[in-house]
């Protein structure tokens, strides 16, 4: 994951987290899981090689695993981008043909969005998580979909 590089951050005696390189030069009292995106875990592990390994696993189990589960398959992202490029080209060459295709996509998309939101709610996703996945606020997600989803 390009934006999420996990590491065992050394905890300095002040309680502050240091960069992983500080483990070689400074006194530290433990490790806490951290990520290049700014995420940090609260649990502190021992300042030992085993503690560092446990901390790295913690980054995986508490942060990275859920990000991977929420990410669309790369193959579908590529196909989706390819489809968009083809439609842009089609719209330039044969705008009415593109209009037919885009209208079809729009009608599928509405139905599929409702189904995906309902599925996300059924599996325990919060409105905040749904909003984040769609790039909108949790209030906007709730207002837009509450009529289509129970609860
Ligand atoms: Zn991250």
PDB file of C-alpha atoms and ligand atoms in Angstrom:
ATOM      1  CA  UNK A   1       0.000   0.000   0.000  1.00  0.00           C
ATOM      2  CA  UNK A   2       1.813   3.112  -1.205  1.00  0.00           C
ATOM      3  CA  UNK A   3       0.430   5.573   1.403  1.00  0.00           C
ATOM      4  CA  UNK A   4       0.641   3.161   4.331  1.00  0.00           C
ATOM      5  CA  UNK A   5       4.099   2.104   5.433  1.00  0.00           C
ATOM      6  CA  UNK A   6       3.857   0.501   8.865  1.00  0.00           C
ATOM      7  CA  UNK A   7       6.645   0.602  11.417  1.00  0.00           C
ATOM      8  CA  UNK A   8       7.460  -0.012  15.072  1.00  0.00           C
ATOM      9  CA  UNK A   9       7.896   3.514  16.446  1.00  0.00           C
ATOM     10  CA  UNK A  10      10.288   3.716  19.408  1.00  0.00           C
ATOM     11  CA  UNK A  11       8.615   5.339  22.431  1.00  0.00           C
ATOM     12  CA  UNK A  12      10.952   7.888  24.034  1.00  0.00           C
ATOM     13  CA  UNK A  13      11.049   8.286  27.854  1.00  0.00           C
ATOM     14  CA  UNK A  14       8.867  11.430  27.399  1.00  0.00           C
ATOM     15  CA  UNK A  15       6.134   9.239  25.860  1.00  0.00           C
ATOM     16  CA  UNK A  16       6.649  10.748  22.406  1.00  0.00           C
ATOM     17  CA  UNK A  17       6.984   8.478  19.394  1.00  0.00           C
ATOM     18  CA  UNK A  18      10.201   8.713  17.389  1.00  0.00           C
ATOM     19  CA  UNK A  19      11.022   7.692  13.830  1.00  0.00           C
ATOM     20  CA  UNK A  20      12.126   4.071  13.486  1.00  0.00           C
ATOM     21  CA  UNK A  21      15.740   5.206  12.914  1.00  0.00           C
ATOM     22  CA  UNK A  22      15.825   6.636  16.465  1.00  0.00           C
ATOM     23  CA  UNK A  23      15.859   3.068  17.817  1.00  0.00           C
ATOM     24  CA  UNK A  24      19.553   2.879  16.871  1.00  0.00           C
ATOM     25  CA  UNK A  25      20.632   6.156  18.476  1.00  0.00           C
ATOM     26  CA  UNK A  26      18.303   7.054  21.360  1.00  0.00           C
ATOM     27  CA  UNK A  27      17.117   5.531  24.616  1.00  0.00           C
ATOM     28  CA  UNK A  28      13.589   4.270  24.247  1.00  0.00           C
ATOM     29  CA  UNK A  29      11.197   2.521  26.567  1.00  0.00           C
ATOM     30  CA  UNK A  30       9.022   0.492  24.181  1.00  0.00           C
ATOM     31  CA  UNK A  31       7.419   0.332  20.766  1.00  0.00           C
ATOM     32  CA  UNK A  32       4.078   1.481  19.441  1.00  0.00           C
ATOM     33  CA  UNK A  33       2.658   0.642  16.032  1.00  0.00           C
ATOM     34  CA  UNK A  34       2.612   3.591  13.613  1.00  0.00           C
ATOM     35  CA  UNK A  35       1.996   4.201   9.931  1.00  0.00           C
ATOM     36  CA  UNK A  36       3.341   6.693   7.404  1.00  0.00           C
ATOM     37  CA  UNK A  37      -0.246   8.037   7.024  1.00  0.00           C
ATOM     38  CA  UNK A  38      -0.120   9.338  10.610  1.00  0.00           C
ATOM     39  CA  UNK A  39      -2.063   6.515  12.266  1.00  0.00           C
ATOM     40  CA  UNK A  40      -0.675   5.385  15.629  1.00  0.00           C
ATOM     41  CA  UNK A  41      -1.758   2.671  18.012  1.00  0.00           C
ATOM     42  CA  UNK A  42      -2.142   3.230  21.783  1.00  0.00           C
ATOM     43  CA  UNK A  43      -0.788  -0.117  22.983  1.00  0.00           C
ATOM     44  CA  UNK A  44       2.878  -0.167  23.965  1.00  0.00           C
ATOM     45  CA  UNK A  45       5.089  -3.220  23.484  1.00  0.00           C
ATOM     46  CA  UNK A  46       8.460  -4.089  25.038  1.00  0.00           C
ATOM     47  CA  UNK A  47      11.649  -2.464  23.696  1.00  0.00           C
ATOM     48  CA  UNK A  48      12.953  -5.823  22.463  1.00  0.00           C
ATOM     49  CA  UNK A  49      13.186  -7.405  18.990  1.00  0.00           C
ATOM     50  CA  UNK A  50      10.133  -9.528  19.919  1.00  0.00           C
ATOM     51  CA  UNK A  51       8.298  -6.346  20.955  1.00  0.00           C
ATOM     52  CA  UNK A  52       9.125  -4.795  17.581  1.00  0.00           C
ATOM     53  CA  UNK A  53       7.735  -7.866  15.797  1.00  0.00           C
ATOM     54  CA  UNK A  54       4.535  -7.790  17.882  1.00  0.00           C
ATOM     55  CA  UNK A  55       4.201  -4.069  17.122  1.00  0.00           C
ATOM     56  CA  UNK A  56       4.515  -4.673  13.385  1.00  0.00           C
ATOM     57  CA  UNK A  57       1.858  -7.377  13.592  1.00  0.00           C
ATOM     58  CA  UNK A  58      -0.315  -4.911  15.506  1.00  0.00           C
ATOM     59  CA  UNK A  59      -0.011  -2.407  12.601  1.00  0.00           C
ATOM     60  CA  UNK A  60      -1.175  -5.167  10.280  1.00  0.00           C
ATOM     61  CA  UNK A  61      -4.081  -6.430  12.402  1.00  0.00           C
ATOM     62  CA  UNK A  62      -5.353  -3.058  13.641  1.00  0.00           C
ATOM     63  CA  UNK A  63      -4.758  -0.869  10.580  1.00  0.00           C
ATOM     64  CA  UNK A  64      -3.561  -2.462   7.334  1.00  0.00           C
ATOM     65  CA  UNK A  65      -5.907  -5.481   7.218  1.00  0.00           C
ATOM     66  CA  UNK A  66      -9.048  -3.309   7.308  1.00  0.00           C
ATOM     67  CA  UNK A  67      -7.621  -0.948   4.647  1.00  0.00           C
ATOM     68  CA  UNK A  68      -6.969  -3.883   2.328  1.00  0.00           C
ATOM     69  CA  UNK A  69     -10.457  -5.289   2.978  1.00  0.00           C
ATOM     70  CA  UNK A  70     -11.992  -1.910   2.058  1.00  0.00           C
ATOM     71  CA  UNK A  71      -9.908  -1.396  -1.112  1.00  0.00           C
ATOM     72  CA  UNK A  72     -11.462  -2.402  -4.449  1.00  0.00           C
ATOM     73  CA  UNK A  73      -9.576  -5.113  -6.389  1.00  0.00           C
ATOM     74  CA  UNK A  74      -6.824  -3.505  -8.483  1.00  0.00           C
ATOM     75  CA  UNK A  75      -8.018  -5.341 -11.605  1.00  0.00           C
ATOM     76  CA  UNK A  76     -11.457  -3.660 -11.329  1.00  0.00           C
ATOM     77  CA  UNK A  77      -9.904  -0.238 -10.749  1.00  0.00           C
ATOM     78  CA  UNK A  78      -7.875  -0.675 -13.953  1.00  0.00           C
ATOM     79  CA  UNK A  79     -10.958  -1.811 -15.921  1.00  0.00           C
ATOM     80  CA  UNK A  80     -13.003   1.073 -14.547  1.00  0.00           C
ATOM     81  CA  UNK A  81     -10.329   3.605 -15.567  1.00  0.00           C
ATOM     82  CA  UNK A  82     -10.094   1.983 -18.994  1.00  0.00           C
ATOM     83  CA  UNK A  83     -13.878   2.174 -19.445  1.00  0.00           C
ATOM     84  CA  UNK A  84     -13.824   5.855 -18.501  1.00  0.00           C
ATOM     85  CA  UNK A  85     -11.080   6.567 -21.068  1.00  0.00           C
ATOM     86  CA  UNK A  86     -13.030   4.703 -23.772  1.00  0.00           C
ATOM     87  CA  UNK A  87     -16.210   6.642 -23.010  1.00  0.00           C
ATOM     88  CA  UNK A  88     -14.348   9.965 -23.077  1.00  0.00           C
ATOM     89  CA  UNK A  89     -13.088   9.021 -26.542  1.00  0.00           C
ATOM     90  CA  UNK A  90     -16.530   7.820 -27.646  1.00  0.00           C
ATOM     91  CA  UNK A  91     -18.139  11.054 -26.403  1.00  0.00           C
ATOM     92  CA  UNK A  92     -15.717  13.044 -28.563  1.00  0.00           C
ATOM     93  CA  UNK A  93     -16.353  10.916 -31.677  1.00  0.00           C
ATOM     94  CA  UNK A  94     -20.034   9.841 -31.290  1.00  0.00           C
ATOM     95  CA  UNK A  95     -21.699  11.849 -28.519  1.00  0.00           C
ATOM     96  CA  UNK A  96     -25.150  10.224 -28.882  1.00  0.00           C
ATOM     97  CA  UNK A  97     -23.680   6.732 -28.584  1.00  0.00           C
ATOM     98  CA  UNK A  98     -21.821   7.848 -25.478  1.00  0.00           C
ATOM     99  CA  UNK A  99     -25.055   9.282 -24.084  1.00  0.00           C
ATOM    100  CA  UNK A 100     -26.831   5.924 -24.425  1.00  0.00           C
ATOM    101  CA  UNK A 101     -23.974   4.153 -22.691  1.00  0.00           C
ATOM    102  CA  UNK A 102     -23.702   6.736 -19.915  1.00  0.00           C
ATOM    103  CA  UNK A 103     -27.462   6.574 -19.261  1.00  0.00           C
ATOM    104  CA  UNK A 104     -27.214   2.782 -18.887  1.00  0.00           C
ATOM    105  CA  UNK A 105     -24.265   3.143 -16.529  1.00  0.00           C
ATOM    106  CA  UNK A 106     -26.124   5.738 -14.471  1.00  0.00           C
ATOM    107  CA  UNK A 107     -29.119   3.454 -13.952  1.00  0.00           C
ATOM    108  CA  UNK A 108     -26.931   0.467 -12.933  1.00  0.00           C
ATOM    109  CA  UNK A 109     -24.829   2.681 -10.743  1.00  0.00           C
ATOM    110  CA  UNK A 110     -27.808   3.929  -8.683  1.00  0.00           C
ATOM    111  CA  UNK A 111     -29.048   0.400  -8.034  1.00  0.00           C
ATOM    112  CA  UNK A 112     -25.568  -0.934  -7.277  1.00  0.00           C
ATOM    113  CA  UNK A 113     -24.799   1.961  -4.914  1.00  0.00           C
ATOM    114  CA  UNK A 114     -27.997   1.269  -2.935  1.00  0.00           C
ATOM    115  CA  UNK A 115     -27.086  -2.432  -2.759  1.00  0.00           C
ATOM    116  CA  UNK A 116     -23.496  -1.719  -1.724  1.00  0.00           C
ATOM    117  CA  UNK A 117     -24.600   0.720   0.991  1.00  0.00           C
ATOM    118  CA  UNK A 118     -27.192  -1.782   2.284  1.00  0.00           C
ATOM    119  CA  UNK A 119     -24.514  -4.518   2.282  1.00  0.00           C
ATOM    120  CA  UNK A 120     -22.047  -2.284   4.095  1.00  0.00           C
ATOM    121  CA  UNK A 121     -24.658  -1.435   6.759  1.00  0.00           C
ATOM    122  CA  UNK A 122     -25.566  -5.120   7.172  1.00  0.00           C
ATOM    123  CA  UNK A 123     -21.915  -6.007   7.769  1.00  0.00           C
ATOM    124  CA  UNK A 124     -21.601  -3.316  10.435  1.00  0.00           C
ATOM    125  CA  UNK A 125     -20.124  -0.353   8.540  1.00  0.00           C
ATOM    126  CA  UNK A 126     -20.879   3.034  10.100  1.00  0.00           C
ATOM    127  CA  UNK A 127     -22.249   5.992   8.122  1.00  0.00           C
ATOM    128  CA  UNK A 128     -18.836   7.614   8.648  1.00  0.00           C
ATOM    129  CA  UNK A 129     -17.097   4.647   6.973  1.00  0.00           C
ATOM    130  CA  UNK A 130     -19.606   4.670   4.105  1.00  0.00           C
ATOM    131  CA  UNK A 131     -19.136   8.419   3.666  1.00  0.00           C
ATOM    132  CA  UNK A 132     -15.356   8.039   3.714  1.00  0.00           C
ATOM    133  CA  UNK A 133     -15.486   5.272   1.075  1.00  0.00           C
ATOM    134  CA  UNK A 134     -17.542   7.583  -1.163  1.00  0.00           C
ATOM    135  CA  UNK A 135     -15.573  10.749  -0.429  1.00  0.00           C
ATOM    136  CA  UNK A 136     -18.536  12.470   1.257  1.00  0.00           C
ATOM    137  CA  UNK A 137     -19.435  13.316   4.868  1.00  0.00           C
ATOM    138  CA  UNK A 138     -21.247  10.828   7.096  1.00  0.00           C
ATOM    139  CA  UNK A 139     -24.231  13.217   7.228  1.00  0.00           C
ATOM    140  CA  UNK A 140     -24.418  13.349   3.418  1.00  0.00           C
ATOM    141  CA  UNK A 141     -24.180   9.544   3.175  1.00  0.00           C
ATOM    142  CA  UNK A 142     -26.914   9.097   5.770  1.00  0.00           C
ATOM    143  CA  UNK A 143     -29.250  11.667   4.173  1.00  0.00           C
ATOM    144  CA  UNK A 144     -28.730  10.226   0.708  1.00  0.00           C
ATOM    145  CA  UNK A 145     -29.212   6.538   1.527  1.00  0.00           C
ATOM    146  CA  UNK A 146     -31.270   6.250   4.724  1.00  0.00           C
ATOM    147  CA  UNK A 147     -34.497   5.886   2.720  1.00  0.00           C
ATOM    148  CA  UNK A 148     -33.025   2.925   0.787  1.00  0.00           C
ATOM    149  CA  UNK A 149     -31.515   1.138   3.780  1.00  0.00           C
ATOM    150  CA  UNK A 150     -33.138  -0.092   6.979  1.00  0.00           C
ATOM    151  CA  UNK A 151     -31.523   1.650  10.029  1.00  0.00           C
TER     152      UNK A 151
HETATM  153 ZN1  LIG B   1      -1.731   4.053   7.281  1.00  0.00          ZN
END
